CSV table of C-alpha atoms and ligand atoms in Angstrom, one decimal:
chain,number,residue,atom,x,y,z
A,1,UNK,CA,82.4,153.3,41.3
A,2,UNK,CA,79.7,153.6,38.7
A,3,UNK,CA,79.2,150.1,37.3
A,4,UNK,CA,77.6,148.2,40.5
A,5,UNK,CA,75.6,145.1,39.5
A,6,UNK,CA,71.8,145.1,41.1
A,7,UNK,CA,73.3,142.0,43.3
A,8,UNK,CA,76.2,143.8,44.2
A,9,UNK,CA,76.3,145.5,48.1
A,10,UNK,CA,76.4,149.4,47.9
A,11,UNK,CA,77.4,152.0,50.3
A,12,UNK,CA,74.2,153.6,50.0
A,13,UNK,CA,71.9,150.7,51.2
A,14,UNK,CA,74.2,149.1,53.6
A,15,UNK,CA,72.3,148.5,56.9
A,16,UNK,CA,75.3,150.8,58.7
A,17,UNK,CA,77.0,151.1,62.1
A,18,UNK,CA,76.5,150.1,65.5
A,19,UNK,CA,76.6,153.2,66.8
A,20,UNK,CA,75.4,156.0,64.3
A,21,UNK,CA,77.9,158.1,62.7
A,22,UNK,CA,77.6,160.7,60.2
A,23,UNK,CA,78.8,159.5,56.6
A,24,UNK,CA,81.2,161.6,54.6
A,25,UNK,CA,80.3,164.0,51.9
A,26,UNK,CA,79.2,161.8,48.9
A,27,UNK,CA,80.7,163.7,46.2
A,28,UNK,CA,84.7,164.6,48.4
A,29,UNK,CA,84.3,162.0,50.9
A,30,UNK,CA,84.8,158.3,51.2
A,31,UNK,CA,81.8,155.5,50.9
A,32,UNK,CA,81.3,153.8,54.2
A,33,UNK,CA,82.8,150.4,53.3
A,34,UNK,CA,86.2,152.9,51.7
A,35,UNK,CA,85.9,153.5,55.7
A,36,UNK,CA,86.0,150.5,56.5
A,37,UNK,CA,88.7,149.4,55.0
A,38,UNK,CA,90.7,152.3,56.0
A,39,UNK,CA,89.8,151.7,59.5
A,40,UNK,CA,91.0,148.2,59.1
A,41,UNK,CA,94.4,149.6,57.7
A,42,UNK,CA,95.2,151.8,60.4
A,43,UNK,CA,94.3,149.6,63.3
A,44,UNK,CA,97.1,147.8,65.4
A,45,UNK,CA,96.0,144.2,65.4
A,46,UNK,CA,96.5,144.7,61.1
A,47,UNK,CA,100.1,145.7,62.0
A,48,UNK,CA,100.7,142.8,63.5
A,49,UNK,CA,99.9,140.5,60.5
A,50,UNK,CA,103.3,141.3,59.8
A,51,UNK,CA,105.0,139.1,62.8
A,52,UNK,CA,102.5,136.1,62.8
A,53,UNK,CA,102.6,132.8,61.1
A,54,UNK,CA,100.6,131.9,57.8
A,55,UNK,CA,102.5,128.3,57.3
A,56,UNK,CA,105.9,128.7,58.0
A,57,UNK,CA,107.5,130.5,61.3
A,58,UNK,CA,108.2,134.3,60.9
A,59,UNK,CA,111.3,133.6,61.5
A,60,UNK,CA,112.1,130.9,59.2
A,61,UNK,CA,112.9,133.6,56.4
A,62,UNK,CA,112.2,136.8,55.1
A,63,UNK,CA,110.9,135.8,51.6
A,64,UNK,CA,107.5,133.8,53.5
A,65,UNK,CA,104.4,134.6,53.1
A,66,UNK,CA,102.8,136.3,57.0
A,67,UNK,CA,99.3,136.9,57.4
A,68,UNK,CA,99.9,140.1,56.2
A,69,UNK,CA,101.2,139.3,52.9
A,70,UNK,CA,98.5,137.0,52.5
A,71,UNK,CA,95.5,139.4,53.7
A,72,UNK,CA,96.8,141.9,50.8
A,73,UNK,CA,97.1,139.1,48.4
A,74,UNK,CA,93.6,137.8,49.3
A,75,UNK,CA,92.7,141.4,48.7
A,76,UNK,CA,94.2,141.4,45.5
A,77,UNK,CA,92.8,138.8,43.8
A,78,UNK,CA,88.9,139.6,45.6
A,79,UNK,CA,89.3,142.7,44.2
A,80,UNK,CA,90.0,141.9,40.3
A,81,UNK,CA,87.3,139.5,40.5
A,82,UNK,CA,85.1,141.6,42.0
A,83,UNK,CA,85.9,143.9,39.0
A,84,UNK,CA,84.9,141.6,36.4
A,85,UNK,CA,81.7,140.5,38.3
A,86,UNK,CA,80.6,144.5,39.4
A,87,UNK,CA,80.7,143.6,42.6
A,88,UNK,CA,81.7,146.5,45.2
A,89,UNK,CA,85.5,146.2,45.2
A,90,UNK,CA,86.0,148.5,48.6
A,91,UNK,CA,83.7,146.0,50.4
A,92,UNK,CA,85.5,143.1,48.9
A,93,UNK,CA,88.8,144.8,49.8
A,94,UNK,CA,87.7,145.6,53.5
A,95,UNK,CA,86.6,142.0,54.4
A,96,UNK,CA,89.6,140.7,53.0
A,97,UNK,CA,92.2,143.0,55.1
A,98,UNK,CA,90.4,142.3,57.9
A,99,UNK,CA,89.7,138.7,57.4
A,100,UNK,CA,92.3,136.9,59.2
A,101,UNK,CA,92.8,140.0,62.4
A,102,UNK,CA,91.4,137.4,65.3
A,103,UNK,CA,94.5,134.4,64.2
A,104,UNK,CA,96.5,133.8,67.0
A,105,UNK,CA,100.7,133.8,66.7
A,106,UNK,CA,102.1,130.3,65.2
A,107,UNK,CA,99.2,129.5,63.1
A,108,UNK,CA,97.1,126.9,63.4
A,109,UNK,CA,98.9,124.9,66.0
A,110,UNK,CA,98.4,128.5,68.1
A,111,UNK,CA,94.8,128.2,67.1
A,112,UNK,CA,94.2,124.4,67.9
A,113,UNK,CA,96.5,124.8,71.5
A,114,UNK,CA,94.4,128.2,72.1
A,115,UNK,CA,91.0,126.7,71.7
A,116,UNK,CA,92.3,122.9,73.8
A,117,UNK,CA,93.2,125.5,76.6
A,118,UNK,CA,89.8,127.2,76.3
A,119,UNK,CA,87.7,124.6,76.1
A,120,UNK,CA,86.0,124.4,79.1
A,121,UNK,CA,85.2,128.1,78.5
A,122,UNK,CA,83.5,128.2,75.2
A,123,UNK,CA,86.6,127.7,73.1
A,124,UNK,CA,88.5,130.0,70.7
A,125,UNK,CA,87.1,130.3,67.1
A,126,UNK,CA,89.2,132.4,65.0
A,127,UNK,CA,86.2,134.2,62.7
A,128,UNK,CA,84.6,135.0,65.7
A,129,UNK,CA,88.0,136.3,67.3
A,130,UNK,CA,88.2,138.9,64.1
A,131,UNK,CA,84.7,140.1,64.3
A,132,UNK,CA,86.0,140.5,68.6
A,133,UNK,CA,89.0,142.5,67.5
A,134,UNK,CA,86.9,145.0,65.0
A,135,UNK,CA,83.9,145.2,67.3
A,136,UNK,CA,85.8,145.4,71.0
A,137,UNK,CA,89.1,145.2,71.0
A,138,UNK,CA,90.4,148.3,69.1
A,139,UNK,CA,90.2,151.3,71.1
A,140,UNK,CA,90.6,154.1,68.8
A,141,UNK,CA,87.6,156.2,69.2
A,142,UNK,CA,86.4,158.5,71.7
A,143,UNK,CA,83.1,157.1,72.0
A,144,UNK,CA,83.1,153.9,71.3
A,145,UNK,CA,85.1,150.6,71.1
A,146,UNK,CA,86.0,148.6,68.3
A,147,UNK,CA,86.4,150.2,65.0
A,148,UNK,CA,82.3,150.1,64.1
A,149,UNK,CA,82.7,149.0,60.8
A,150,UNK,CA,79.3,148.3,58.3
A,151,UNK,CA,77.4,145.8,58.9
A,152,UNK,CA,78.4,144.2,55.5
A,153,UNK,CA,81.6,144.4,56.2
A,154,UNK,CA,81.5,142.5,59.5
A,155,UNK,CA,79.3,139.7,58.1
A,156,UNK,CA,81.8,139.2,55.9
A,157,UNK,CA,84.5,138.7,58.5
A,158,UNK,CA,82.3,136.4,60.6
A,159,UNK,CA,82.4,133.2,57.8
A,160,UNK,CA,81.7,130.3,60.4
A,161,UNK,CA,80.8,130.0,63.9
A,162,UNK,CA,79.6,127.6,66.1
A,163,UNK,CA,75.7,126.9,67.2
A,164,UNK,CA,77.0,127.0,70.8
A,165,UNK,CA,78.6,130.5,70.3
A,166,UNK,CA,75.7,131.4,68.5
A,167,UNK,CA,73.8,130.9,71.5
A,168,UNK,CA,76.2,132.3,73.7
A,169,UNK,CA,76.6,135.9,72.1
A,170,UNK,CA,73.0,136.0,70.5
A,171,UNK,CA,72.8,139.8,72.0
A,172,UNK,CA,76.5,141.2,70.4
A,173,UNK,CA,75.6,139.6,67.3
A,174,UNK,CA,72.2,140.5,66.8
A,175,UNK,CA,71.5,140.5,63.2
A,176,UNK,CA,74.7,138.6,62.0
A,177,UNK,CA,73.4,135.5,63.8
A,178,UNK,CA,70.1,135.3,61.8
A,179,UNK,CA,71.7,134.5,59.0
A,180,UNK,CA,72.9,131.3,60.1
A,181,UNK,CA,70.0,130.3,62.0
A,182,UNK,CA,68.0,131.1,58.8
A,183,UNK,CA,70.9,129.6,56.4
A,184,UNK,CA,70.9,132.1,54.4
A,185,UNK,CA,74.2,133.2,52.6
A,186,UNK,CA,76.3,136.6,52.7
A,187,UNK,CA,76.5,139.2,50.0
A,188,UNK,CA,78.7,137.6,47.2
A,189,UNK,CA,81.4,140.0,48.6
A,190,UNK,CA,81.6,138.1,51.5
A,191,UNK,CA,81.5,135.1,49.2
A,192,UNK,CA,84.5,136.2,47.3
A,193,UNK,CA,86.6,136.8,49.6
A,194,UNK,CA,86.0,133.6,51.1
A,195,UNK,CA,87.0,131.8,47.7
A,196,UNK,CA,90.1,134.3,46.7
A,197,UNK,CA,91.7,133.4,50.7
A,198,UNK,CA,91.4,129.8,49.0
A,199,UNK,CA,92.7,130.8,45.6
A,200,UNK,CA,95.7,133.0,48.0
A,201,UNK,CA,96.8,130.0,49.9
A,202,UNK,CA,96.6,127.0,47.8
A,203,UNK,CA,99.0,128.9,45.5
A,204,UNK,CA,101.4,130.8,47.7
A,205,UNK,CA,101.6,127.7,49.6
A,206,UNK,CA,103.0,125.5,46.8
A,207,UNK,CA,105.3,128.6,46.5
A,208,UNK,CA,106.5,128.8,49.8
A,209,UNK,CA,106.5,125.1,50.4
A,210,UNK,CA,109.1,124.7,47.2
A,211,UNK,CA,111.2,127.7,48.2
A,212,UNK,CA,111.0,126.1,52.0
A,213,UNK,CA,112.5,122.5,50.6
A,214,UNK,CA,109.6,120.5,52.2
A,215,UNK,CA,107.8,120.2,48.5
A,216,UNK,CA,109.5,119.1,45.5
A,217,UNK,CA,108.3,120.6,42.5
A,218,UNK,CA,108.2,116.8,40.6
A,219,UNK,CA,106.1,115.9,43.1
A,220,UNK,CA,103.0,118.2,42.5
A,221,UNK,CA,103.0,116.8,38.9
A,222,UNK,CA,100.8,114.0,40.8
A,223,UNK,CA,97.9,116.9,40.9
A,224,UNK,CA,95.7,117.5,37.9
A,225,UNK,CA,96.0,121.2,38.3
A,226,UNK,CA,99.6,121.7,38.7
A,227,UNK,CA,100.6,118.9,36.4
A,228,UNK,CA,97.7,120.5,33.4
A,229,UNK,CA,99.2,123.9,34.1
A,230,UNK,CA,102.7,123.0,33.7
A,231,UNK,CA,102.2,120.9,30.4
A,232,UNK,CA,101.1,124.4,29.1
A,233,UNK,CA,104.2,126.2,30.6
A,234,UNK,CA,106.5,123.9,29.1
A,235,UNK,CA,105.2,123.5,25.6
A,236,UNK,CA,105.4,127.2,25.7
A,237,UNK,CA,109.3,127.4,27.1
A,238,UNK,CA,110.3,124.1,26.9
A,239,UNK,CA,113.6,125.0,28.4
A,240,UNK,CA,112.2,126.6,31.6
A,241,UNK,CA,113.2,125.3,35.3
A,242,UNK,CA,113.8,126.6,38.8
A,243,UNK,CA,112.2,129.0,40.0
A,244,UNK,CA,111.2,131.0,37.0
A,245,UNK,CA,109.3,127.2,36.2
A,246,UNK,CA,107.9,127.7,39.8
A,247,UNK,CA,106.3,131.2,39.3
A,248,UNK,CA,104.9,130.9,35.9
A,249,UNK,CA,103.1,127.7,36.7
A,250,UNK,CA,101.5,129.1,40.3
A,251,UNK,CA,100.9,132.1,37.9
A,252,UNK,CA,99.2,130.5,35.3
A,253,UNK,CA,97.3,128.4,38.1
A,254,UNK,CA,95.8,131.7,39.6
A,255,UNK,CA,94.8,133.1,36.0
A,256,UNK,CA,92.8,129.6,35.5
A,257,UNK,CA,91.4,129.6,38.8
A,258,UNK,CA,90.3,133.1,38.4
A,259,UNK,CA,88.8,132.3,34.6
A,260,UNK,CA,87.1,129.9,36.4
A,261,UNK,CA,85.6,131.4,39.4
A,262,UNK,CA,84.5,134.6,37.0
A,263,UNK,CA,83.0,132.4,34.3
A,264,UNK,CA,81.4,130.1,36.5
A,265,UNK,CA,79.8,132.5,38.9
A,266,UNK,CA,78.7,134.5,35.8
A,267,UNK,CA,76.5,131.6,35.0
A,268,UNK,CA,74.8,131.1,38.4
A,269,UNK,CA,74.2,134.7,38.2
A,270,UNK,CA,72.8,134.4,35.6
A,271,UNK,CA,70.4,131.2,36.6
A,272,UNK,CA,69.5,132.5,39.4
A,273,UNK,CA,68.8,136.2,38.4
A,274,UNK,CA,69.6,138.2,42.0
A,275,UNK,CA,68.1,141.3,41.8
A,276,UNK,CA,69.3,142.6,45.2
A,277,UNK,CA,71.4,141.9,48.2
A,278,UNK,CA,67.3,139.9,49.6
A,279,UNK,CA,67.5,137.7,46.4
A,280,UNK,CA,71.7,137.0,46.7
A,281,UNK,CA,70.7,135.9,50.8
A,282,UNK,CA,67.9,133.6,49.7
A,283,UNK,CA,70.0,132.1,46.5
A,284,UNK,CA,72.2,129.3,47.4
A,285,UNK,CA,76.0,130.2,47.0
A,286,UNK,CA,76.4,132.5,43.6
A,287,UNK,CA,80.2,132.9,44.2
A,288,UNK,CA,81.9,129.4,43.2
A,289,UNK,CA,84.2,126.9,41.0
A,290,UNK,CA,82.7,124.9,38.4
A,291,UNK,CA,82.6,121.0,39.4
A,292,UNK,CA,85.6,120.0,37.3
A,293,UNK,CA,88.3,123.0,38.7
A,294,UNK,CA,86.4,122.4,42.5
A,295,UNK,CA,87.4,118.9,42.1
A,296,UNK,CA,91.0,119.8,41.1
A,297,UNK,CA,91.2,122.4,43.9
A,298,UNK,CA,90.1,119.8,46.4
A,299,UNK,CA,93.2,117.6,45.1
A,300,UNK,CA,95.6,120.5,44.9
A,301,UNK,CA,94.7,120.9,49.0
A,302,UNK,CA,94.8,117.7,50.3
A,303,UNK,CA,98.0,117.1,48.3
A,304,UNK,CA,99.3,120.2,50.5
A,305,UNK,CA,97.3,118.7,53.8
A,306,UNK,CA,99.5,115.5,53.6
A,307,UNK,CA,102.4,117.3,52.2
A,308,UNK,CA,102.9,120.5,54.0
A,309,UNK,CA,101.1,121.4,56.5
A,310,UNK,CA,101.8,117.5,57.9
A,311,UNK,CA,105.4,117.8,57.4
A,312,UNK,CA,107.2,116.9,60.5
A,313,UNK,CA,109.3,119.8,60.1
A,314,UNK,CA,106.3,121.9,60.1
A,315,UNK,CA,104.4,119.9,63.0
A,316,UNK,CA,107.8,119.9,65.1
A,317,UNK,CA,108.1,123.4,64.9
A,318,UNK,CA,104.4,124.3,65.5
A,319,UNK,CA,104.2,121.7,68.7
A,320,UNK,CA,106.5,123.3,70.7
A,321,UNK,CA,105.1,127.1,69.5
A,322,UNK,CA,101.4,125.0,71.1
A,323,UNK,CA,103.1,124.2,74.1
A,324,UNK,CA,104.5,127.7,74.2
A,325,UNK,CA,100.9,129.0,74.4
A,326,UNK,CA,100.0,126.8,76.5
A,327,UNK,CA,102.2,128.1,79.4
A,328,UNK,CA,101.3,131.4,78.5
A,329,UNK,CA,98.1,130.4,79.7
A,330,UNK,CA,98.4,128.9,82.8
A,331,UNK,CA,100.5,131.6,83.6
A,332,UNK,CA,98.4,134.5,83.4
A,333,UNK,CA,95.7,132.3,84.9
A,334,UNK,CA,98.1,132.4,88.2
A,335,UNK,CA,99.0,136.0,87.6
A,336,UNK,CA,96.4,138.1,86.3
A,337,UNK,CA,97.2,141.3,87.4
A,338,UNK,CA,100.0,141.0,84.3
A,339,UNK,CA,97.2,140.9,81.9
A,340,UNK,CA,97.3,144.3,80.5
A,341,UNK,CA,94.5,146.5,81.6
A,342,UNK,CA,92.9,147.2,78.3
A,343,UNK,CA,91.6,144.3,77.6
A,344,UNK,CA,87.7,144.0,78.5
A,345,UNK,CA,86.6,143.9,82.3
A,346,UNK,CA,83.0,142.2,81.5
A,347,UNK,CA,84.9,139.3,80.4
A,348,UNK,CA,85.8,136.2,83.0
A,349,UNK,CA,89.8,135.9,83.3
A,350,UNK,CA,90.1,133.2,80.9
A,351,UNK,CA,88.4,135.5,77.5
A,352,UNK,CA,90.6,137.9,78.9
A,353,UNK,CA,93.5,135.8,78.5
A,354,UNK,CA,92.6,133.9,75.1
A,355,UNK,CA,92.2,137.7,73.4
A,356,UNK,CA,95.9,138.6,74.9
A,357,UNK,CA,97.1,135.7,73.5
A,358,UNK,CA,95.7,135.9,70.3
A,359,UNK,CA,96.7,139.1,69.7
A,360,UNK,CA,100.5,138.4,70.5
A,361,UNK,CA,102.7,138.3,67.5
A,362,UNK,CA,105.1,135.2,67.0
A,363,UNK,CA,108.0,136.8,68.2
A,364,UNK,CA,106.2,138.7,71.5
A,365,UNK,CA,104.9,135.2,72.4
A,366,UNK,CA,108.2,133.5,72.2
A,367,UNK,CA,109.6,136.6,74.5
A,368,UNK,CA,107.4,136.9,76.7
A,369,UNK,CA,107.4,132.3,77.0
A,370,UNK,CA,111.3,132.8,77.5
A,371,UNK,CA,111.1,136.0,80.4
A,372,UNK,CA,108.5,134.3,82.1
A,373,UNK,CA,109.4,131.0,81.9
A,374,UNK,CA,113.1,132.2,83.5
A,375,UNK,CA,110.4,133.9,86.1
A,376,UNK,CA,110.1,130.7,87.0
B,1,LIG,MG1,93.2,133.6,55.3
């Protein structure tokens, strides 16, 4: 990678590892943040991606986006972004893979029914679960745990937390928590990938939602940017419909969306004149919409709020996956010995318990509720 804007993070001035490792051969080798997302690839709570909920159950059908699908197609669009803005693609690629590792099985109910159980214990964040799972919970090395991935890498991953947890794991986080006492903002990297998850979800869930039945396609026509995109479609094939409609619209949508994230963070850029990683983290955010496709985002996703992810079909299902976690947690608060021994011994029983459980996949959740349920 030759091009690298000044603003752009690069391997060679990365504020590195936890624990100090030697980097590979600059000339044969890989960059550190090519490591990183390599690590990322290989490790076990990336496989299972594959078996837990994004919207829709795992089950449902095999054409659904998982968190695995969307993690590479979060990746995706980072990265060709990140191309037309010379910012580091590998770092944007890593972050993304690894962005959505701490999520719990059955989505956001599992999230919400996760952190309810833990709440007298500090709760369950998912951010902070991902930077857990890359920083502890991987055992793959001989000398250390976690997968020790860059520092740039694991801001990334750690978008939000809360001032309590802050607080709480001021000593683990060290540096990473200065930058939200001190508001200042990530490397546009980490920016990016934050926006592209956006740009990932809010399309492939109008596709999923269509294909699912929930969401009519006449009925997005009610949102500027589906209904502006689809004008354009039409005029172009006036006799398209179905599915083919479906696709060409969601892709012109990303294309726009894209345009506009590119062109308009061009122009902050540019305003603001960032010439380092210092000047990106004392900038206010660089990486962002203009007003009038912000505003039409912010429709698109509260059309999907009330529409989708409200659905009785979809809150049915995902109540009785929450109540499903729920027992798993009271029961391995009465039998801990069945918590495997891997997980950390510093931690009290009930962290213990929370990073099981958010590492289960839909389907080992639902197997292991139905044995130990019959356990009685
Ligand atoms: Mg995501």
């Amino acid at each position: 990678m030759s091009s690298l804007a000044a603003y752009s993070a690069q391997a060679f001035s990365s504020l590195g590892r936890v624990h100090p490792e030697p980097e590979e051969p600059s000339k044969s080798g890989r960059n550190p943040f090519q490591r990183d997302r390599d690590r990322v690839l290989h490790c076990a709570a990336f496989r299972r991606l594959e078996y837990k909920t994004q919207v829709f159950l795992n089950h449902e059908g095999d054409d659904f986006r998982t968190r695995l699908t969307h993690s590479l197609e979060v990746a995706q669009i980072g990265r060709a972004v990140a191309r037309r803005l010379f910012l580091n693609e590998d770092l944007v690629e890593a972050i993304s893979l690894a962005h959505d590792l701490g999520h719990t099985p059955f989505g956001h109910a599992g999230q919400d029914a996760l952190n309810a159980c833990m709440k007298d214990y500090d709760g369950f964040e998912h951010n902070l679960q991902s930077l857990w799972v890359v920083d502890e919970l991987e055992e793959r090395y001989p000398s250390f745990d976690g997968l020790n991935l860059s520092y740039e890498t694991r801001e990334g991953i750690l978008k939000h937390i809360s001032r309590k947890n802050i607080q709480i794991h001021r000593a683990w986080l060290g540096p990473l928590a200065d930058r939200f006492e001190n508001n200042l903002q990530p490397t546009l990297e980490a920016q990016l990938a934050n926006i592209a998850d956006e740009i990932a979800y809010s399309n492939h869930d109008i596709d999923d939602g269509i294909r699912s039945g929930l969401l009519q396609m006449e009925s997005l026509n009610q949102t500027e940017l589906w209904n502006s995109r689809r004008h354009i479609v039409l005029q172009k094939y006036p006799q398209l419909e179905g599915r083919r409609l479906r696709h060409e619209v969601i892709r012109h949508i990303i294309h726009i969306l894209i345009d506009d994230l590119v062109n308009n963070s061009k122009k902050l850029i540019e305003q603001h004149h960032p010439q380092s990683i210092d000047d990106v983290r004392k900038s206010p955010p660089l990486i962002a919409f203009s007003d009038s496709v912000k505003n039409q985002v912010v429709e698109l996703k509260s059309f999907l709020f009330k529409n989708l992810y409200r659905h009785p079909r979809v809150v049915n299902v995902t109540q009785e996956a929450a109540e499903q976690i729920e027992f798993l947690f009271q029961y391995f608060l009465k039998h801990s010995e069945e918590i495997p021994g891997h997980f950390r011994k510093k931690d009290n029983l009930q962290r213990r318990i929370a990073h099981y459980i958010a590492g289960m996949t839909d389907r080992f959740a639902r197997s292991e509720f139905i044995r130990l349920q019959s356990k009685g």
